[in-house]
């Protein structure tokens, strides 16, 4: 996917927002990953994961809730960055499913799997990250 220079700059800004939160706000084992999303109105919303063995939410899900609390219901781009300089972290399977269901047109910034440090970032559509998607609504039995 090619991005315009302006789009690339916006994506870079989003990565830096997540990286800043990861560097300054992730403390200890409870908060280890930060995420940032850009809303349709340009607003950037950030959040960190709330790790817990019962299934505490990933940073992406925290961002979705935090954004809604601010009235930002249309998120366009998401990125997650690990603490301790781990760089961009791709979303887990659960987050991919949630993001696809909430924001089918969302772009997610991921690495290309290259060597750490020289990895190139790219933005991909969420549907591309979840092929052969399970669509919940398609599998609900009718009441009749
Ligand atoms: Zn996740």
PDB file of C-alpha atoms and ligand atoms in Angstrom:
ATOM      1  CA  UNK A   1       0.000   0.000   0.000  1.00  0.00           C
ATOM      2  CA  UNK A   2       1.388   3.364  -0.931  1.00  0.00           C
ATOM      3  CA  UNK A   3       0.729   6.292   1.277  1.00  0.00           C
ATOM      4  CA  UNK A   4       0.784   9.942   0.440  1.00  0.00           C
ATOM      5  CA  UNK A   5       3.535  12.007   2.021  1.00  0.00           C
ATOM      6  CA  UNK A   6       0.948  13.657   4.236  1.00  0.00           C
ATOM      7  CA  UNK A   7      -0.547  10.307   5.165  1.00  0.00           C
ATOM      8  CA  UNK A   8       2.895   9.016   6.051  1.00  0.00           C
ATOM      9  CA  UNK A   9       3.498  12.028   8.229  1.00  0.00           C
ATOM     10  CA  UNK A  10       0.191  11.506  10.036  1.00  0.00           C
ATOM     11  CA  UNK A  11       1.011   7.828  10.568  1.00  0.00           C
ATOM     12  CA  UNK A  12       4.470   8.734  11.869  1.00  0.00           C
ATOM     13  CA  UNK A  13       2.871  11.189  14.278  1.00  0.00           C
ATOM     14  CA  UNK A  14       0.554   8.425  15.517  1.00  0.00           C
ATOM     15  CA  UNK A  15       3.458   6.006  16.050  1.00  0.00           C
ATOM     16  CA  UNK A  16       5.304   8.694  17.977  1.00  0.00           C
ATOM     17  CA  UNK A  17       2.239   9.365  20.152  1.00  0.00           C
ATOM     18  CA  UNK A  18       2.032   5.672  21.081  1.00  0.00           C
ATOM     19  CA  UNK A  19       5.801   5.437  21.562  1.00  0.00           C
ATOM     20  CA  UNK A  20       5.764   8.446  23.879  1.00  0.00           C
ATOM     21  CA  UNK A  21       3.058   6.882  26.069  1.00  0.00           C
ATOM     22  CA  UNK A  22       4.874   3.519  26.036  1.00  0.00           C
ATOM     23  CA  UNK A  23       8.090   5.216  27.142  1.00  0.00           C
ATOM     24  CA  UNK A  24       6.626   7.468  29.806  1.00  0.00           C
ATOM     25  CA  UNK A  25       3.511   5.726  31.137  1.00  0.00           C
ATOM     26  CA  UNK A  26       4.096   1.980  30.983  1.00  0.00           C
ATOM     27  CA  UNK A  27       5.197   0.967  34.441  1.00  0.00           C
ATOM     28  CA  UNK A  28       5.799  -2.550  35.660  1.00  0.00           C
ATOM     29  CA  UNK A  29       3.887  -5.598  34.532  1.00  0.00           C
ATOM     30  CA  UNK A  30       0.379  -4.132  34.473  1.00  0.00           C
ATOM     31  CA  UNK A  31       0.987  -1.686  31.642  1.00  0.00           C
ATOM     32  CA  UNK A  32       3.420  -2.853  28.991  1.00  0.00           C
ATOM     33  CA  UNK A  33       1.971  -1.671  25.685  1.00  0.00           C
ATOM     34  CA  UNK A  34       0.574   1.670  24.562  1.00  0.00           C
ATOM     35  CA  UNK A  35      -1.730   2.255  21.630  1.00  0.00           C
ATOM     36  CA  UNK A  36      -2.781   5.360  19.757  1.00  0.00           C
ATOM     37  CA  UNK A  37      -5.657   5.834  17.354  1.00  0.00           C
ATOM     38  CA  UNK A  38      -6.520   8.698  15.064  1.00  0.00           C
ATOM     39  CA  UNK A  39     -10.190   9.618  14.942  1.00  0.00           C
ATOM     40  CA  UNK A  40     -11.916  10.884  11.824  1.00  0.00           C
ATOM     41  CA  UNK A  41     -11.787  14.439  13.188  1.00  0.00           C
ATOM     42  CA  UNK A  42      -7.997  14.176  13.512  1.00  0.00           C
ATOM     43  CA  UNK A  43      -7.950  13.707  17.261  1.00  0.00           C
ATOM     44  CA  UNK A  44      -5.404  11.236  18.639  1.00  0.00           C
ATOM     45  CA  UNK A  45      -6.535   9.049  21.530  1.00  0.00           C
ATOM     46  CA  UNK A  46      -4.028   7.001  23.515  1.00  0.00           C
ATOM     47  CA  UNK A  47      -4.249   4.228  26.073  1.00  0.00           C
ATOM     48  CA  UNK A  48      -2.284   1.454  27.706  1.00  0.00           C
ATOM     49  CA  UNK A  49      -3.157  -2.186  28.293  1.00  0.00           C
ATOM     50  CA  UNK A  50      -4.472  -3.263  31.691  1.00  0.00           C
ATOM     51  CA  UNK A  51      -2.883  -6.669  32.031  1.00  0.00           C
ATOM     52  CA  UNK A  52      -4.658  -9.200  34.194  1.00  0.00           C
ATOM     53  CA  UNK A  53      -4.718 -12.990  34.122  1.00  0.00           C
ATOM     54  CA  UNK A  54      -8.516 -12.929  33.828  1.00  0.00           C
ATOM     55  CA  UNK A  55      -8.168 -11.336  30.398  1.00  0.00           C
ATOM     56  CA  UNK A  56      -7.436  -7.679  30.966  1.00  0.00           C
ATOM     57  CA  UNK A  57      -7.791  -5.629  27.798  1.00  0.00           C
ATOM     58  CA  UNK A  58      -5.037  -4.881  25.339  1.00  0.00           C
ATOM     59  CA  UNK A  59      -4.073  -1.266  24.723  1.00  0.00           C
ATOM     60  CA  UNK A  60      -6.083  -1.192  21.482  1.00  0.00           C
ATOM     61  CA  UNK A  61      -9.305  -2.045  23.310  1.00  0.00           C
ATOM     62  CA  UNK A  62      -8.593   0.505  26.029  1.00  0.00           C
ATOM     63  CA  UNK A  63      -8.139   3.117  23.308  1.00  0.00           C
ATOM     64  CA  UNK A  64     -11.476   2.207  21.706  1.00  0.00           C
ATOM     65  CA  UNK A  65     -13.259   2.689  25.037  1.00  0.00           C
ATOM     66  CA  UNK A  66     -11.342   5.862  25.905  1.00  0.00           C
ATOM     67  CA  UNK A  67     -12.131   7.301  22.482  1.00  0.00           C
ATOM     68  CA  UNK A  68     -15.841   6.591  22.922  1.00  0.00           C
ATOM     69  CA  UNK A  69     -15.707   8.290  26.321  1.00  0.00           C
ATOM     70  CA  UNK A  70     -14.453  11.392  24.504  1.00  0.00           C
ATOM     71  CA  UNK A  71     -17.138  11.144  21.848  1.00  0.00           C
ATOM     72  CA  UNK A  72     -14.755   9.833  19.182  1.00  0.00           C
ATOM     73  CA  UNK A  73     -16.669   6.926  17.682  1.00  0.00           C
ATOM     74  CA  UNK A  74     -15.000   6.877  14.284  1.00  0.00           C
ATOM     75  CA  UNK A  75     -11.427   5.639  14.522  1.00  0.00           C
ATOM     76  CA  UNK A  76      -9.439   5.462  11.306  1.00  0.00           C
ATOM     77  CA  UNK A  77      -5.930   4.311  12.185  1.00  0.00           C
ATOM     78  CA  UNK A  78      -4.491   2.334  15.115  1.00  0.00           C
ATOM     79  CA  UNK A  79      -0.974   1.485  16.221  1.00  0.00           C
ATOM     80  CA  UNK A  80       0.457  -0.218  19.304  1.00  0.00           C
ATOM     81  CA  UNK A  81       3.989   0.198  20.636  1.00  0.00           C
ATOM     82  CA  UNK A  82       5.657  -1.966  23.271  1.00  0.00           C
ATOM     83  CA  UNK A  83       7.466  -0.600  26.287  1.00  0.00           C
ATOM     84  CA  UNK A  84      11.241  -0.943  26.758  1.00  0.00           C
ATOM     85  CA  UNK A  85      11.824   0.189  23.167  1.00  0.00           C
ATOM     86  CA  UNK A  86      10.154  -2.849  21.611  1.00  0.00           C
ATOM     87  CA  UNK A  87       8.748  -0.803  18.781  1.00  0.00           C
ATOM     88  CA  UNK A  88       5.493  -1.353  16.923  1.00  0.00           C
ATOM     89  CA  UNK A  89       3.598  -4.476  18.010  1.00  0.00           C
ATOM     90  CA  UNK A  90       0.968  -6.043  15.758  1.00  0.00           C
ATOM     91  CA  UNK A  91      -2.521  -6.544  17.217  1.00  0.00           C
ATOM     92  CA  UNK A  92      -3.467  -9.898  18.740  1.00  0.00           C
ATOM     93  CA  UNK A  93      -6.250 -11.997  17.248  1.00  0.00           C
ATOM     94  CA  UNK A  94      -8.915 -10.775  19.631  1.00  0.00           C
ATOM     95  CA  UNK A  95      -8.137  -7.130  18.905  1.00  0.00           C
ATOM     96  CA  UNK A  96      -8.187  -7.800  15.162  1.00  0.00           C
ATOM     97  CA  UNK A  97     -11.679  -9.209  15.466  1.00  0.00           C
ATOM     98  CA  UNK A  98     -12.892  -6.325  17.627  1.00  0.00           C
ATOM     99  CA  UNK A  99     -11.356  -3.682  15.374  1.00  0.00           C
ATOM    100  CA  UNK A 100     -12.845  -5.278  12.275  1.00  0.00           C
ATOM    101  CA  UNK A 101     -16.307  -5.404  13.835  1.00  0.00           C
ATOM    102  CA  UNK A 102     -16.172  -1.850  15.187  1.00  0.00           C
ATOM    103  CA  UNK A 103     -14.298  -0.179  12.347  1.00  0.00           C
ATOM    104  CA  UNK A 104     -14.313  -2.287   9.159  1.00  0.00           C
ATOM    105  CA  UNK A 105     -12.365   0.400   7.297  1.00  0.00           C
ATOM    106  CA  UNK A 106      -9.675   0.845   9.918  1.00  0.00           C
ATOM    107  CA  UNK A 107      -5.999   0.932   9.004  1.00  0.00           C
ATOM    108  CA  UNK A 108      -3.479  -0.625  11.353  1.00  0.00           C
ATOM    109  CA  UNK A 109       0.188   0.264  11.360  1.00  0.00           C
ATOM    110  CA  UNK A 110       2.370  -2.835  11.581  1.00  0.00           C
ATOM    111  CA  UNK A 111       5.975  -3.737  10.954  1.00  0.00           C
ATOM    112  CA  UNK A 112       7.107  -5.787   7.989  1.00  0.00           C
ATOM    113  CA  UNK A 113       8.633  -8.469  10.179  1.00  0.00           C
ATOM    114  CA  UNK A 114      12.118  -7.276   9.345  1.00  0.00           C
ATOM    115  CA  UNK A 115      15.045  -7.104  11.699  1.00  0.00           C
ATOM    116  CA  UNK A 116      14.403  -5.067  14.807  1.00  0.00           C
ATOM    117  CA  UNK A 117      15.643  -1.549  14.353  1.00  0.00           C
ATOM    118  CA  UNK A 118      15.544  -1.642  10.567  1.00  0.00           C
ATOM    119  CA  UNK A 119      11.943  -2.721  10.349  1.00  0.00           C
ATOM    120  CA  UNK A 120       9.804  -0.734   7.934  1.00  0.00           C
ATOM    121  CA  UNK A 121       6.328   0.263   8.999  1.00  0.00           C
ATOM    122  CA  UNK A 122       3.274   0.072   6.808  1.00  0.00           C
ATOM    123  CA  UNK A 123      -0.444   0.656   7.208  1.00  0.00           C
ATOM    124  CA  UNK A 124      -2.741  -2.212   6.258  1.00  0.00           C
ATOM    125  CA  UNK A 125      -6.503  -2.546   6.270  1.00  0.00           C
ATOM    126  CA  UNK A 126      -7.862  -4.448   9.259  1.00  0.00           C
ATOM    127  CA  UNK A 127      -9.657  -6.888   6.933  1.00  0.00           C
ATOM    128  CA  UNK A 128      -6.283  -7.771   5.447  1.00  0.00           C
ATOM    129  CA  UNK A 129      -5.080  -8.741   8.930  1.00  0.00           C
ATOM    130  CA  UNK A 130      -8.036 -11.064   9.434  1.00  0.00           C
ATOM    131  CA  UNK A 131      -8.666 -13.130   6.309  1.00  0.00           C
ATOM    132  CA  UNK A 132     -11.590 -15.578   6.153  1.00  0.00           C
ATOM    133  CA  UNK A 133     -13.251 -13.489   8.813  1.00  0.00           C
ATOM    134  CA  UNK A 134     -15.796 -14.797  11.244  1.00  0.00           C
ATOM    135  CA  UNK A 135     -18.826 -12.511  10.999  1.00  0.00           C
ATOM    136  CA  UNK A 136     -20.793 -12.962  14.210  1.00  0.00           C
ATOM    137  CA  UNK A 137     -24.112 -11.780  12.767  1.00  0.00           C
ATOM    138  CA  UNK A 138     -23.950 -14.406  10.023  1.00  0.00           C
ATOM    139  CA  UNK A 139     -24.003 -17.209  12.559  1.00  0.00           C
ATOM    140  CA  UNK A 140     -26.911 -16.245  14.793  1.00  0.00           C
ATOM    141  CA  UNK A 141     -29.824 -18.657  14.542  1.00  0.00           C
ATOM    142  CA  UNK A 142     -33.124 -16.937  13.883  1.00  0.00           C
ATOM    143  CA  UNK A 143     -35.689 -16.937  16.666  1.00  0.00           C
ATOM    144  CA  UNK A 144     -38.334 -18.671  14.572  1.00  0.00           C
TER     145      UNK A 144
HETATM  146 ZN1  LIG B   1      -5.023  -7.479  21.657  1.00  0.00          ZN
END
